[in-house]
């Protein structure tokens, strides 16, 4: 059992009265409000010390309002220490005005623009998207990459063109676990790990397997490969809660990852479950 306070680098909080989440129509289990208090209760008996909120794909153009809302939550709960906001980088350099607005919020640490749901395979290679991405270091923002495994090729080209940007790969690149696929995901993970400006979240893994029938032994090879490629200095724990509820309880994924790293040193486990997340998001 993890015997120290945990940093969860991937938490989604929802307020159904304030915001519209069109994607949630396909996930009725999530159609309610989800709060920090709910998360802390779900994680018991473990202690969640630090939380990074990650944008919840609110309907456009509510992303700035979502950022302001997260700041208001952080003002009243010291556990909420970081925010990764949505920013439509495809607007190109003109998005800098909104980037600057977000940078005024003390809780803000980075941005994300969902790539997984983009029909254009070259979405991230458009000149405007690249130009906007290259503005992120000016505001000390990282970029969270959220893709499906089949999108890796162009995303690798994208990251290579932005060496000054700090990237964090969400959900280990969403491999096809349910179908038992490992390649070319394994090759792409190794290629991504060769880029020194990329870290990887061990998060969102159970939801890529069969929601009702996954096993920890089925997940283990994917976990092991990420750790082997990135090493313990460039990985971090993420609960992906409450989306993770589609495939089990909060503790299910936490305890699978604890089990999968049971042979690691105490220092390595602290890096995974606490220290690296704090460092990456400057908590």
Coordinates of C-alpha atoms in Angstrom, one line a residue:
X1 CA 0.0 0.0 0.0
X2 CA 1.2 3.5 -0.8
X3 CA 2.0 5.0 2.6
X4 CA 2.6 8.6 1.6
X5 CA 0.3 11.4 0.2
X6 CA -0.4 11.1 -3.5
X7 CA -0.3 13.7 -6.3
X8 CA -3.0 13.0 -8.9
X9 CA -2.1 14.7 -12.1
X10 CA -5.3 14.0 -14.0
X11 CA -8.6 14.9 -12.4
X12 CA -11.7 16.1 -14.2
X13 CA -14.2 18.1 -12.1
X14 CA -17.6 18.8 -13.6
X15 CA -20.4 21.3 -12.9
X16 CA -23.4 20.4 -15.1
X17 CA -25.1 23.7 -14.2
X18 CA -22.3 26.0 -15.3
X19 CA -21.1 24.2 -18.4
X20 CA -22.2 22.1 -21.3
X21 CA -20.4 18.8 -22.0
X22 CA -21.8 17.4 -25.2
X23 CA -19.5 14.4 -25.1
X24 CA -21.0 13.3 -21.8
X25 CA -24.3 12.5 -23.6
X26 CA -22.7 9.2 -24.5
X27 CA -21.7 8.5 -20.9
X28 CA -24.9 8.8 -18.7
X29 CA -22.9 7.4 -15.7
X30 CA -21.0 10.7 -15.6
X31 CA -24.1 13.0 -16.0
X32 CA -23.8 14.7 -12.6
X33 CA -21.5 17.1 -10.8
X34 CA -18.1 15.7 -9.7
X35 CA -16.1 17.6 -6.9
X36 CA -12.9 17.4 -5.1
X37 CA -14.8 16.1 -2.1
X38 CA -16.1 13.2 -4.2
X39 CA -12.5 12.4 -5.3
X40 CA -11.1 12.4 -1.8
X41 CA -13.9 10.1 -0.7
X42 CA -13.3 7.7 -3.7
X43 CA -9.6 7.6 -2.9
X44 CA -10.0 6.6 0.8
X45 CA -8.0 5.2 2.6
X46 CA -5.3 6.8 0.5
X47 CA -4.5 10.5 0.9
X48 CA -4.7 12.8 -2.1
X49 CA -2.4 15.7 -1.3
X50 CA -2.2 17.5 -4.6
X51 CA -4.6 17.6 -7.6
X52 CA -4.1 18.8 -11.2
X53 CA -7.4 19.6 -12.9
X54 CA -7.4 18.8 -16.6
X55 CA -9.9 20.4 -18.9
X56 CA -13.1 18.5 -19.5
X57 CA -13.8 19.4 -23.2
X58 CA -16.5 21.9 -22.3
X59 CA -18.5 23.0 -25.3
X60 CA -17.0 26.0 -27.1
X61 CA -16.4 28.8 -26.3
X62 CA -16.6 28.1 -22.5
X63 CA -12.9 27.3 -22.0
X64 CA -12.0 30.6 -20.4
X65 CA -15.0 30.4 -18.1
X66 CA -13.8 26.9 -17.1
X67 CA -10.4 28.3 -16.2
X68 CA -11.9 31.0 -14.0
X69 CA -14.1 28.4 -12.3
X70 CA -11.1 26.2 -11.5
X71 CA -9.3 29.2 -10.0
X72 CA -12.3 29.8 -7.8
X73 CA -12.2 26.2 -6.6
X74 CA -8.5 26.4 -6.0
X75 CA -9.0 29.5 -3.9
X76 CA -11.1 27.5 -1.5
X77 CA -9.3 24.1 -1.5
X78 CA -5.5 24.0 -1.2
X79 CA -5.4 20.5 -2.6
X80 CA -6.3 21.8 -6.1
X81 CA -2.9 23.1 -7.1
X82 CA -2.7 23.1 -10.8
X83 CA -4.9 23.4 -13.9
X84 CA -4.5 22.3 -17.5
X85 CA -6.9 24.5 -19.5
X86 CA -8.4 24.0 -22.9
X87 CA -7.1 26.3 -25.6
X88 CA -8.0 26.0 -29.3
X89 CA -4.5 26.3 -30.7
X90 CA -5.8 25.8 -34.2
X91 CA -6.7 29.5 -34.2
X92 CA -3.0 30.2 -34.6
X93 CA -1.1 33.2 -33.1
X94 CA -4.3 35.1 -32.5
X95 CA -5.0 32.7 -29.6
X96 CA -2.2 34.4 -27.6
X97 CA -4.7 36.9 -26.2
X98 CA -6.5 34.1 -24.5
X99 CA -3.3 32.4 -23.5
X100 CA -2.3 35.6 -21.8
X101 CA -5.6 35.8 -19.9
X102 CA -5.2 32.2 -18.7
X103 CA -1.6 33.0 -17.5
X104 CA -3.0 35.5 -15.1
X105 CA -4.7 32.8 -13.1
X106 CA -2.3 31.5 -10.3
X107 CA -3.5 27.9 -10.7
X108 CA -2.7 27.7 -14.4
X109 CA 0.1 25.3 -15.4
X110 CA -0.6 24.2 -18.9
X111 CA -3.0 23.8 -21.8
X112 CA -4.6 20.9 -23.7
X113 CA -6.4 20.8 -27.0
X114 CA -7.9 17.4 -27.5
X115 CA -6.4 15.7 -30.5
X116 CA -8.2 12.3 -30.2
X117 CA -11.5 13.6 -31.6
X118 CA -10.1 15.5 -34.5
X119 CA -11.0 14.1 -37.9
X120 CA -8.1 15.7 -39.7
X121 CA -5.0 13.5 -39.2
X122 CA -2.8 16.5 -39.8
X123 CA -4.6 18.7 -37.3
X124 CA -1.4 19.3 -35.2
X125 CA 0.8 19.9 -38.2
X126 CA -1.1 22.9 -39.5
X127 CA 1.0 26.0 -39.4
X128 CA -1.3 27.9 -37.1
X129 CA -1.4 25.0 -34.5
X130 CA 2.4 24.8 -34.6
X131 CA 2.8 28.6 -34.2
X132 CA 0.4 28.7 -31.3
X133 CA 2.2 25.8 -29.6
X134 CA 5.5 27.5 -29.8
X135 CA 4.1 30.4 -27.8
X136 CA 3.5 28.2 -24.8
X137 CA 7.0 28.6 -23.2
X138 CA 6.5 32.3 -23.1
X139 CA 3.9 31.8 -20.5
X140 CA 5.6 28.8 -18.8
X141 CA 2.8 26.5 -20.0
X142 CA 3.2 22.8 -20.8
X143 CA 1.0 21.0 -23.4
X144 CA -0.9 17.8 -22.5
X145 CA -1.1 15.4 -25.5
X146 CA -4.3 13.3 -25.6
X147 CA -4.5 11.0 -28.6
X148 CA -5.6 7.5 -29.7
X149 CA -2.7 5.2 -30.6
X150 CA -3.3 5.4 -34.3
X151 CA -2.5 9.2 -34.2
X152 CA 1.0 8.8 -33.0
X153 CA 2.8 9.2 -36.3
X154 CA 1.9 12.9 -36.9
X155 CA 2.0 13.7 -33.3
X156 CA 5.6 12.6 -33.2
X157 CA 6.3 14.9 -36.1
X158 CA 4.6 17.7 -34.2
X159 CA 6.5 17.3 -31.0
X160 CA 9.8 17.1 -32.9
X161 CA 9.0 20.6 -34.4
X162 CA 8.6 22.1 -30.9
X163 CA 11.7 21.2 -28.9
X164 CA 11.3 24.1 -26.5
X165 CA 7.8 23.1 -25.4
X166 CA 7.3 20.7 -22.4
X167 CA 4.9 17.9 -23.4
X168 CA 3.0 15.5 -21.2
X169 CA 1.6 12.4 -22.9
X170 CA -1.8 11.6 -21.4
X171 CA -3.1 8.0 -20.9
X172 CA 0.0 6.4 -22.3
X173 CA -1.2 7.3 -25.8
X174 CA -4.4 5.2 -25.5
X175 CA -3.2 1.9 -26.9
X176 CA -5.7 -0.7 -28.2
X177 CA -5.8 -2.8 -25.1
X178 CA -9.3 -4.2 -25.6
X179 CA -8.1 -5.6 -29.0
X180 CA -4.8 -6.8 -27.6
X181 CA -2.8 -4.5 -29.8
X182 CA 0.8 -3.7 -28.9
X183 CA 2.3 -2.5 -32.2
X184 CA 3.0 0.0 -33.5
X185 CA 2.1 1.5 -30.1
X186 CA 5.2 0.0 -28.4
X187 CA 7.5 1.4 -31.1
X188 CA 5.8 4.8 -30.9
X189 CA 6.1 5.0 -27.2
X190 CA 9.9 4.3 -27.4
X191 CA 10.2 7.0 -30.1
X192 CA 8.3 9.4 -28.0
X193 CA 10.4 8.6 -24.9
X194 CA 13.6 9.4 -26.9
X195 CA 12.5 13.1 -27.0
X196 CA 13.8 14.7 -23.8
X197 CA 11.0 17.3 -23.5
X198 CA 8.2 14.6 -23.1
X199 CA 6.9 13.0 -19.9
X200 CA 4.2 10.4 -19.7
X201 CA 1.1 9.9 -17.5
X202 CA 0.2 6.5 -16.4
X203 CA -3.5 7.2 -16.5
X204 CA -6.6 6.3 -18.5
X205 CA -5.4 2.7 -19.0
X206 CA -8.4 0.7 -17.8
X207 CA -10.8 2.6 -20.0
X208 CA -8.8 1.4 -23.1
X209 CA -9.5 -2.2 -22.1
X210 CA -12.8 -4.0 -21.9
X211 CA -14.6 -1.9 -19.3
X212 CA -16.3 -4.9 -17.7
X213 CA -13.8 -7.6 -18.0
X214 CA -10.2 -6.2 -17.9
X215 CA -7.6 -7.8 -15.6
X216 CA -4.5 -6.4 -14.0
X217 CA -2.4 -9.0 -15.9
X218 CA -3.8 -7.7 -19.2
X219 CA -2.7 -4.2 -18.3
X220 CA 0.7 -5.1 -16.9
X221 CA 2.7 -5.3 -20.2
X222 CA 1.5 -1.8 -21.2
X223 CA 2.5 -0.4 -17.8
X224 CA 5.9 -2.1 -17.9
X225 CA 6.7 -0.9 -21.4
X226 CA 6.0 2.8 -20.5
X227 CA 8.2 2.5 -17.4
X228 CA 11.0 0.8 -19.4
X229 CA 10.9 3.5 -22.0
X230 CA 10.5 6.6 -20.0
X231 CA 12.1 5.6 -16.7
X232 CA 11.1 6.7 -13.2
X233 CA 12.1 10.3 -13.7
X234 CA 9.6 11.0 -16.5
X235 CA 6.4 9.2 -15.5
X236 CA 3.6 10.4 -13.2
X237 CA 0.4 9.0 -11.8
X238 CA -3.0 10.2 -13.1
X239 CA -6.4 8.9 -11.9
X240 CA -8.4 10.1 -15.0
X241 CA -11.3 10.4 -12.6
X242 CA -14.3 10.3 -13.0
X243 CA -13.9 9.1 -16.6
X244 CA -12.1 6.1 -15.1
X245 CA -15.5 5.2 -13.3
X246 CA -16.6 3.8 -16.7
X247 CA -14.2 0.9 -16.1
X248 CA -14.2 0.6 -12.3
X249 CA -13.7 2.5 -9.1
X250 CA -10.9 5.0 -8.4
X251 CA -9.1 2.5 -6.2
X252 CA -9.1 -0.1 -9.0
X253 CA -6.5 1.7 -11.2
X254 CA -4.5 3.1 -8.2
X255 CA -4.1 -0.4 -6.8
X256 CA -3.3 -2.0 -10.1
X257 CA -0.4 0.5 -10.6
X258 CA 0.7 0.0 -7.0
X259 CA 0.8 -3.8 -7.6
X260 CA 2.6 -3.4 -11.0
X261 CA 5.3 -1.4 -9.3
X262 CA 5.6 -3.5 -6.2
X263 CA 9.1 -4.5 -7.0
X264 CA 10.3 -0.9 -7.3
X265 CA 12.2 1.1 -4.7
X266 CA 10.5 3.4 -2.3
X267 CA 12.2 6.4 -4.1
X268 CA 10.9 5.2 -7.5
X269 CA 7.3 4.9 -6.2
X270 CA 7.5 8.4 -4.6
X271 CA 8.6 9.7 -8.0
X272 CA 5.6 8.0 -9.8
X273 CA 2.9 8.7 -7.3
X274 CA 4.0 12.1 -5.9
X275 CA 7.2 13.9 -6.8
X276 CA 7.3 13.9 -10.6
X277 CA 3.8 15.3 -10.9
X278 CA 4.7 18.1 -8.5
X279 CA 7.8 18.9 -10.5
X280 CA 6.1 18.7 -13.9
X281 CA 3.3 21.0 -13.0
X282 CA 5.3 23.2 -10.5
X283 CA 3.0 22.5 -7.6

